[in-house]
Amino acid sequence: MADQHPVPSPTAPHVDPDQTQPPRARVVVGVDGSDGSRHAARWAAAEADRRGAELDLIHAVSLPVMGFAGFNPFDRDVQDLLRRESEHLLDTVHEQVRQAHPHLPIRSRAVLERPAEALVHASTDAAFAVVGAHASRFTGAVLGSVSLAVASGSRVPVVVVHERDEPAATGPVVLGLDGDGTADQAIDVAFAEAQLRGAPLRVVSCRDELRVVLPEYLGAEDAARAEQEHRAAITDRLSDRHARFPDVAVEVVLQQGPAKPALLLASEAASVLVVGSRGRGGIAGLLLGSTSQALMAHAGCPVVVCRG
């Protein structure tokens, strides 16, 4: 019969001995041993180094819920094995990151919690939470349940990184902008990222033809006036950020049609793509809009999702 031992406590954080000053910000990344998570860790390390922040490596282990509260059906051998495997994984990733970024403050810790919940909890005061996406033919599988759940539940911006994304990719920061007020956090993040990277900001705003009168049914003057009004509304919305980030060069791109194909195309040459999510609902997958999910799965660069 299995010993009725309590679930082991999380491993203590591994902190570099020369880490004497608390960083101004943290970048949290989940690692699970997959190639996708290792790539996400490398990308997160480069971003933490870029912004003078601390990197927080999180490995979550969850055991099946069995029996009743306070009862653990797994004996100490199983628990010790999980602990040793977690420590070995974190040590390996920690060393790989340390070689590339020797002066970066790094913490690594294993927690006994479901992976998505662990990342959401660990990143409540972080600058970003970073997750890797797994390759697949289907959108949901590309993201994986953890990636989707973290992006749906986090209160801080979540970055989804694919294995094809380079850790130090160059190019403009692309912001997908619509008329929804929930995009305010996305605007702030996009301007801050552009300034941090010394990159221009390309604002892509689309009007779905299902919601507006098609240009071919308008006279030339009416079509020009509609575009002018659209551009003026975008410019007005960005005006206060221009004042806060005067060094950021901004290009506004107006397009007719759905946002998804336009933003996917823009992402091919971007360093990051920033979007807000308008999703509603009580199920994790429904907390993100379909456009956000598609961009997270198929964009040509890392995608920053801001839920506000």
Short mmCIF file of C-alpha atoms in Angstrom, two decimals:
data_model
loop_
_atom_site.label_atom_id
_atom_site.label_comp_id
_atom_site.label_asym_id
_atom_site.label_seq_id
_atom_site.Cartn_x
_atom_site.Cartn_y
_atom_site.Cartn_z
CA MET A 1 0.00 0.00 0.00
CA ALA A 2 1.31 3.44 -0.88
CA ASP A 3 2.51 5.61 1.97
CA GLN A 4 0.15 8.44 2.84
CA HIS A 5 2.81 11.12 2.55
CA PRO A 6 1.91 14.74 1.93
CA VAL A 7 2.76 16.11 -1.48
CA PRO A 8 6.39 17.33 -1.36
CA SER A 9 7.00 21.02 -1.04
CA PRO A 10 8.11 22.91 -4.16
CA THR A 11 11.82 23.04 -4.68
CA ALA A 12 13.50 26.16 -3.41
CA PRO A 13 14.30 28.75 -6.06
CA HIS A 14 17.78 28.49 -7.51
CA VAL A 15 19.28 31.97 -7.46
CA ASP A 16 22.68 32.95 -8.77
CA PRO A 17 24.98 33.83 -5.85
CA ASP A 18 25.93 37.17 -7.39
CA GLN A 19 22.30 38.29 -7.54
CA THR A 20 22.34 41.02 -4.88
CA GLN A 21 20.01 43.67 -6.25
CA PRO A 22 16.34 43.01 -7.07
CA PRO A 23 15.58 43.60 -10.75
CA ARG A 24 13.10 46.23 -11.86
CA ALA A 25 11.01 43.68 -13.74
CA ARG A 26 10.63 39.95 -14.28
CA VAL A 27 10.10 37.86 -17.38
CA VAL A 28 8.51 34.52 -16.51
CA VAL A 29 8.79 31.52 -18.83
CA GLY A 30 7.46 28.01 -18.51
CA VAL A 31 9.78 25.09 -19.28
CA ASP A 32 8.64 21.50 -19.67
CA GLY A 33 11.54 19.80 -21.42
CA SER A 34 10.15 20.17 -24.95
CA ASP A 35 12.14 21.83 -27.72
CA GLY A 36 9.43 24.49 -27.92
CA SER A 37 9.77 25.45 -24.27
CA ARG A 38 13.58 25.52 -24.49
CA HIS A 39 13.34 27.86 -27.45
CA ALA A 40 10.84 30.01 -25.54
CA ALA A 41 13.31 30.14 -22.63
CA ARG A 42 16.08 31.38 -24.93
CA TRP A 43 13.77 34.04 -26.38
CA ALA A 44 12.63 35.09 -22.89
CA ALA A 45 16.26 35.32 -21.72
CA ALA A 46 17.15 37.62 -24.61
CA GLU A 47 14.16 39.81 -23.79
CA ALA A 48 14.95 39.90 -20.07
CA ASP A 49 18.53 40.85 -20.87
CA ARG A 50 17.35 43.55 -23.27
CA ARG A 51 15.21 45.24 -20.61
CA GLY A 52 17.51 44.70 -17.62
CA ALA A 53 15.03 42.33 -15.98
CA GLU A 54 15.22 39.05 -14.11
CA LEU A 55 14.42 35.76 -15.84
CA ASP A 56 12.18 33.39 -13.88
CA LEU A 57 12.22 29.77 -15.12
CA ILE A 58 9.15 27.83 -13.96
CA HIS A 59 8.67 24.08 -14.21
CA ALA A 60 5.29 22.86 -12.98
CA VAL A 61 4.56 19.28 -11.93
CA SER A 62 1.03 18.13 -11.26
CA LEU A 63 0.02 14.72 -9.96
CA PRO A 64 -3.38 13.21 -10.72
CA VAL A 65 -6.01 14.02 -8.12
CA MET A 66 -6.94 10.76 -6.41
CA GLY A 67 -8.62 9.77 -3.17
CA PHE A 68 -9.43 12.68 -0.91
CA ALA A 69 -7.93 15.97 0.27
CA GLY A 70 -4.67 15.48 2.16
CA PHE A 71 -4.12 11.98 0.78
CA ASN A 72 -1.24 11.32 -1.61
CA PRO A 73 -1.35 7.88 -3.28
CA PHE A 74 2.19 8.25 -4.65
CA ASP A 75 5.02 6.89 -2.53
CA ARG A 76 8.21 8.76 -1.74
CA ASP A 77 10.14 7.09 -4.54
CA VAL A 78 7.80 8.58 -7.14
CA GLN A 79 7.86 11.97 -5.48
CA ASP A 80 11.64 11.98 -5.20
CA LEU A 81 11.95 10.96 -8.86
CA LEU A 82 9.73 13.86 -9.94
CA ARG A 83 11.77 16.25 -7.80
CA ARG A 84 15.09 15.05 -9.23
CA GLU A 85 13.81 15.22 -12.82
CA SER A 86 12.50 18.74 -12.24
CA GLU A 87 15.78 19.89 -10.77
CA HIS A 88 17.78 18.31 -13.60
CA LEU A 89 15.60 19.97 -16.25
CA LEU A 90 15.84 23.38 -14.59
CA ASP A 91 19.59 23.07 -14.09
CA THR A 92 20.04 22.18 -17.78
CA VAL A 93 17.96 25.08 -19.08
CA HIS A 94 19.51 27.44 -16.53
CA GLU A 95 23.02 26.56 -17.73
CA GLN A 96 22.08 26.94 -21.40
CA VAL A 97 20.64 30.38 -20.74
CA ARG A 98 23.58 31.36 -18.53
CA GLN A 99 26.07 30.61 -21.31
CA ALA A 100 24.28 32.99 -23.67
CA HIS A 101 23.59 35.68 -21.05
CA PRO A 102 26.31 35.51 -18.39
CA HIS A 103 25.18 38.61 -16.49
CA LEU A 104 21.44 37.95 -16.52
CA PRO A 105 19.83 37.40 -13.07
CA ILE A 106 18.10 34.01 -13.30
CA ARG A 107 15.80 32.22 -10.89
CA SER A 108 14.58 28.68 -11.47
CA ARG A 109 11.98 26.81 -9.47
CA ALA A 110 9.75 23.80 -9.65
CA VAL A 111 6.21 24.01 -8.33
CA LEU A 112 3.56 21.40 -7.66
CA GLU A 113 0.70 22.90 -9.59
CA ARG A 114 -0.97 22.58 -12.96
CA PRO A 115 1.31 24.22 -15.54
CA ALA A 116 -1.10 26.90 -16.77
CA GLU A 117 -2.17 27.86 -13.26
CA ALA A 118 1.46 27.92 -12.10
CA LEU A 119 2.48 30.34 -14.85
CA VAL A 120 -0.50 32.61 -14.28
CA HIS A 121 0.20 32.73 -10.53
CA ALA A 122 3.95 33.20 -10.97
CA SER A 123 3.55 36.09 -13.41
CA THR A 124 1.04 38.26 -11.56
CA ASP A 125 3.64 41.02 -11.09
CA ALA A 126 5.83 40.21 -14.11
CA ALA A 127 6.43 42.24 -17.25
CA PHE A 128 5.56 39.24 -19.43
CA ALA A 129 4.71 35.57 -19.24
CA VAL A 130 6.31 33.59 -22.06
CA VAL A 131 5.10 30.23 -23.39
CA GLY A 132 6.20 28.06 -26.27
CA ALA A 133 3.90 26.81 -29.02
CA HIS A 134 4.08 23.30 -30.38
CA ALA A 135 3.99 22.57 -34.11
CA SER A 136 0.83 20.96 -35.44
CA ARG A 137 -1.65 21.23 -38.27
CA PHE A 138 -4.47 22.41 -36.05
CA THR A 139 -4.76 25.76 -34.32
CA GLY A 140 -5.62 24.42 -30.88
CA ALA A 141 -2.83 21.86 -30.99
CA VAL A 142 -0.31 24.43 -32.22
CA LEU A 143 -0.92 26.48 -29.12
CA GLY A 144 -1.37 23.59 -26.78
CA SER A 145 -3.77 23.65 -23.85
CA VAL A 146 -1.21 25.29 -21.56
CA SER A 147 -0.37 28.12 -23.95
CA LEU A 148 -4.01 28.85 -24.61
CA ALA A 149 -4.97 28.71 -20.93
CA VAL A 150 -2.13 31.03 -19.89
CA ALA A 151 -2.98 33.57 -22.60
CA SER A 152 -6.63 33.36 -21.58
CA GLY A 153 -6.11 33.72 -17.84
CA SER A 154 -3.10 35.98 -17.38
CA ARG A 155 -3.46 39.58 -16.22
CA VAL A 156 -0.10 40.50 -17.76
CA PRO A 157 0.87 40.36 -21.44
CA VAL A 158 1.57 36.82 -22.65
CA VAL A 159 4.10 36.13 -25.39
CA VAL A 160 3.65 33.02 -27.51
CA VAL A 161 6.92 31.95 -29.15
CA HIS A 162 7.30 29.39 -31.94
CA GLU A 163 10.43 27.38 -32.57
CA ARG A 164 10.84 29.22 -35.87
CA ASP A 165 11.03 32.60 -34.07
CA GLU A 166 14.57 33.92 -33.70
CA PRO A 167 15.54 35.12 -30.18
CA ALA A 168 16.84 38.47 -31.48
CA ALA A 169 14.71 39.01 -34.57
CA THR A 170 14.75 42.44 -36.14
CA GLY A 171 11.95 44.32 -37.83
CA PRO A 172 9.16 46.68 -36.88
CA VAL A 173 6.82 46.16 -33.98
CA VAL A 174 3.37 45.52 -35.44
CA LEU A 175 0.24 46.52 -33.54
CA GLY A 176 -3.15 45.23 -34.57
CA LEU A 177 -5.62 47.95 -33.69
CA ASP A 178 -9.40 48.00 -33.83
CA GLY A 179 -12.06 50.13 -32.23
CA ASP A 180 -12.34 48.13 -29.01
CA GLY A 181 -11.25 49.88 -25.83
CA THR A 182 -9.64 46.68 -24.51
CA ALA A 183 -6.73 47.41 -26.88
CA ASP A 184 -5.43 50.25 -24.67
CA GLN A 185 -2.94 47.98 -22.92
CA ALA A 186 -1.83 46.64 -26.30
CA ILE A 187 -1.11 50.20 -27.50
CA ASP A 188 1.00 50.91 -24.43
CA VAL A 189 2.93 47.65 -24.83
CA ALA A 190 3.50 48.20 -28.56
CA PHE A 191 4.95 51.70 -28.07
CA ALA A 192 7.14 50.52 -25.19
CA GLU A 193 8.43 47.58 -27.22
CA ALA A 194 9.20 49.78 -30.21
CA GLN A 195 11.15 52.21 -28.05
CA LEU A 196 13.02 49.42 -26.27
CA ARG A 197 14.03 47.81 -29.56
CA GLY A 198 14.77 51.06 -31.39
CA ALA A 199 12.31 49.86 -34.02
CA PRO A 200 9.50 51.61 -35.88
CA LEU A 201 5.92 50.88 -34.93
CA ARG A 202 3.56 49.76 -37.68
CA VAL A 203 -0.09 50.13 -36.71
CA VAL A 204 -2.37 47.94 -38.81
CA SER A 205 -6.07 48.79 -38.60
CA CYS A 206 -8.64 46.91 -40.65
CA ARG A 207 -12.28 47.55 -41.35
CA ASP A 208 -14.24 44.40 -42.04
CA GLU A 209 -16.25 44.73 -45.23
CA LEU A 210 -19.16 43.00 -43.48
CA ARG A 211 -19.52 45.97 -41.14
CA VAL A 212 -19.04 48.91 -43.46
CA VAL A 213 -20.19 49.95 -46.89
CA LEU A 214 -17.86 48.56 -49.52
CA PRO A 215 -15.72 51.23 -51.22
CA GLU A 216 -16.90 50.19 -54.68
CA TYR A 217 -20.41 51.27 -53.71
CA LEU A 218 -19.18 54.67 -52.57
CA GLY A 219 -18.27 57.60 -54.69
CA ALA A 220 -14.59 58.52 -54.81
CA GLU A 221 -15.12 61.49 -52.50
CA ASP A 222 -17.10 59.43 -49.97
CA ALA A 223 -14.49 56.67 -49.95
CA ALA A 224 -11.69 59.20 -49.44
CA ARG A 225 -13.64 60.89 -46.65
CA ALA A 226 -14.27 57.55 -44.90
CA GLU A 227 -10.58 56.70 -45.04
CA GLN A 228 -9.64 60.15 -43.79
CA GLU A 229 -12.02 59.82 -40.85
CA HIS A 230 -10.66 56.37 -40.06
CA ARG A 231 -7.06 57.65 -40.10
CA ALA A 232 -7.99 60.67 -37.99
CA ALA A 233 -9.61 58.43 -35.38
CA ILE A 234 -6.47 56.26 -35.20
CA THR A 235 -4.20 59.30 -34.99
CA ASP A 236 -6.28 60.78 -32.19
CA ARG A 237 -6.20 57.51 -30.29
CA LEU A 238 -2.41 57.35 -30.52
CA SER A 239 -1.75 61.03 -29.76
CA ASP A 240 -1.00 60.70 -26.05
CA ARG A 241 1.41 57.81 -26.71
CA HIS A 242 3.24 59.96 -29.25
CA ALA A 243 3.84 62.44 -26.45
CA ARG A 244 5.16 59.73 -24.12
CA PHE A 245 7.29 58.01 -26.79
CA PRO A 246 8.45 60.85 -29.07
CA ASP A 247 11.33 58.82 -30.52
CA VAL A 248 9.11 56.07 -31.89
CA ALA A 249 8.44 56.39 -35.62
CA VAL A 250 4.84 55.38 -36.32
CA GLU A 251 3.37 54.19 -39.59
CA VAL A 252 -0.41 53.72 -39.81
CA VAL A 253 -1.60 51.15 -42.33
CA LEU A 254 -5.32 51.14 -43.10
CA GLN A 255 -6.79 48.10 -44.81
CA GLN A 256 -10.21 46.99 -45.90
CA GLY A 257 -11.26 43.50 -44.88
CA PRO A 258 -10.76 41.09 -41.96
CA ALA A 259 -7.80 41.58 -39.65
CA LYS A 260 -6.51 38.02 -39.56
CA PRO A 261 -4.90 37.77 -43.03
CA ALA A 262 -3.58 41.33 -42.87
CA LEU A 263 -1.88 40.79 -39.52
CA LEU A 264 -0.51 37.38 -40.50
CA LEU A 265 1.10 38.99 -43.53
CA ALA A 266 2.48 41.88 -41.47
CA SER A 267 3.93 39.46 -38.93
CA GLU A 268 6.27 37.91 -41.48
CA ALA A 269 8.61 40.92 -41.34
CA ALA A 270 7.97 41.91 -37.70
CA SER A 271 10.06 41.48 -34.55
CA VAL A 272 6.88 41.06 -32.49
CA LEU A 273 3.15 41.35 -33.12
CA VAL A 274 1.04 42.94 -30.37
CA VAL A 275 -2.71 42.36 -30.19
CA GLY A 276 -5.51 42.92 -27.72
CA SER A 277 -8.13 40.27 -27.18
CA ARG A 278 -11.86 40.89 -27.23
CA GLY A 279 -12.80 37.32 -26.30
CA ARG A 280 -15.62 36.71 -23.87
CA GLY A 281 -16.92 33.66 -22.08
CA GLY A 282 -16.34 31.26 -19.22
CA ILE A 283 -14.35 28.57 -21.06
CA ALA A 284 -10.60 29.13 -21.37
CA GLY A 285 -10.50 28.88 -25.15
CA LEU A 286 -13.38 31.33 -25.48
CA LEU A 287 -11.64 33.97 -23.40
CA LEU A 288 -9.59 34.77 -26.49
CA GLY A 289 -11.12 35.87 -29.76
CA SER A 290 -10.71 33.70 -32.85
CA THR A 291 -8.38 36.25 -34.46
CA SER A 292 -6.06 36.24 -31.43
CA GLN A 293 -5.96 32.45 -31.39
CA ALA A 294 -5.18 32.25 -35.10
CA LEU A 295 -2.39 34.81 -34.79
CA MET A 296 -0.90 33.03 -31.79
CA ALA A 297 -0.86 29.81 -33.77
CA HIS A 298 0.33 30.94 -37.18
CA ALA A 299 2.07 34.35 -36.99
CA GLY A 300 5.57 34.63 -38.39
CA CYS A 301 6.96 36.22 -35.19
CA PRO A 302 6.33 36.10 -31.43
CA VAL A 303 2.83 37.30 -30.54
CA VAL A 304 2.12 39.44 -27.47
CA VAL A 305 -1.48 39.05 -26.30
CA CYS A 306 -2.84 41.75 -23.99
CA ARG A 307 -6.15 41.13 -22.25
CA GLY A 308 -6.14 44.36 -20.26
#
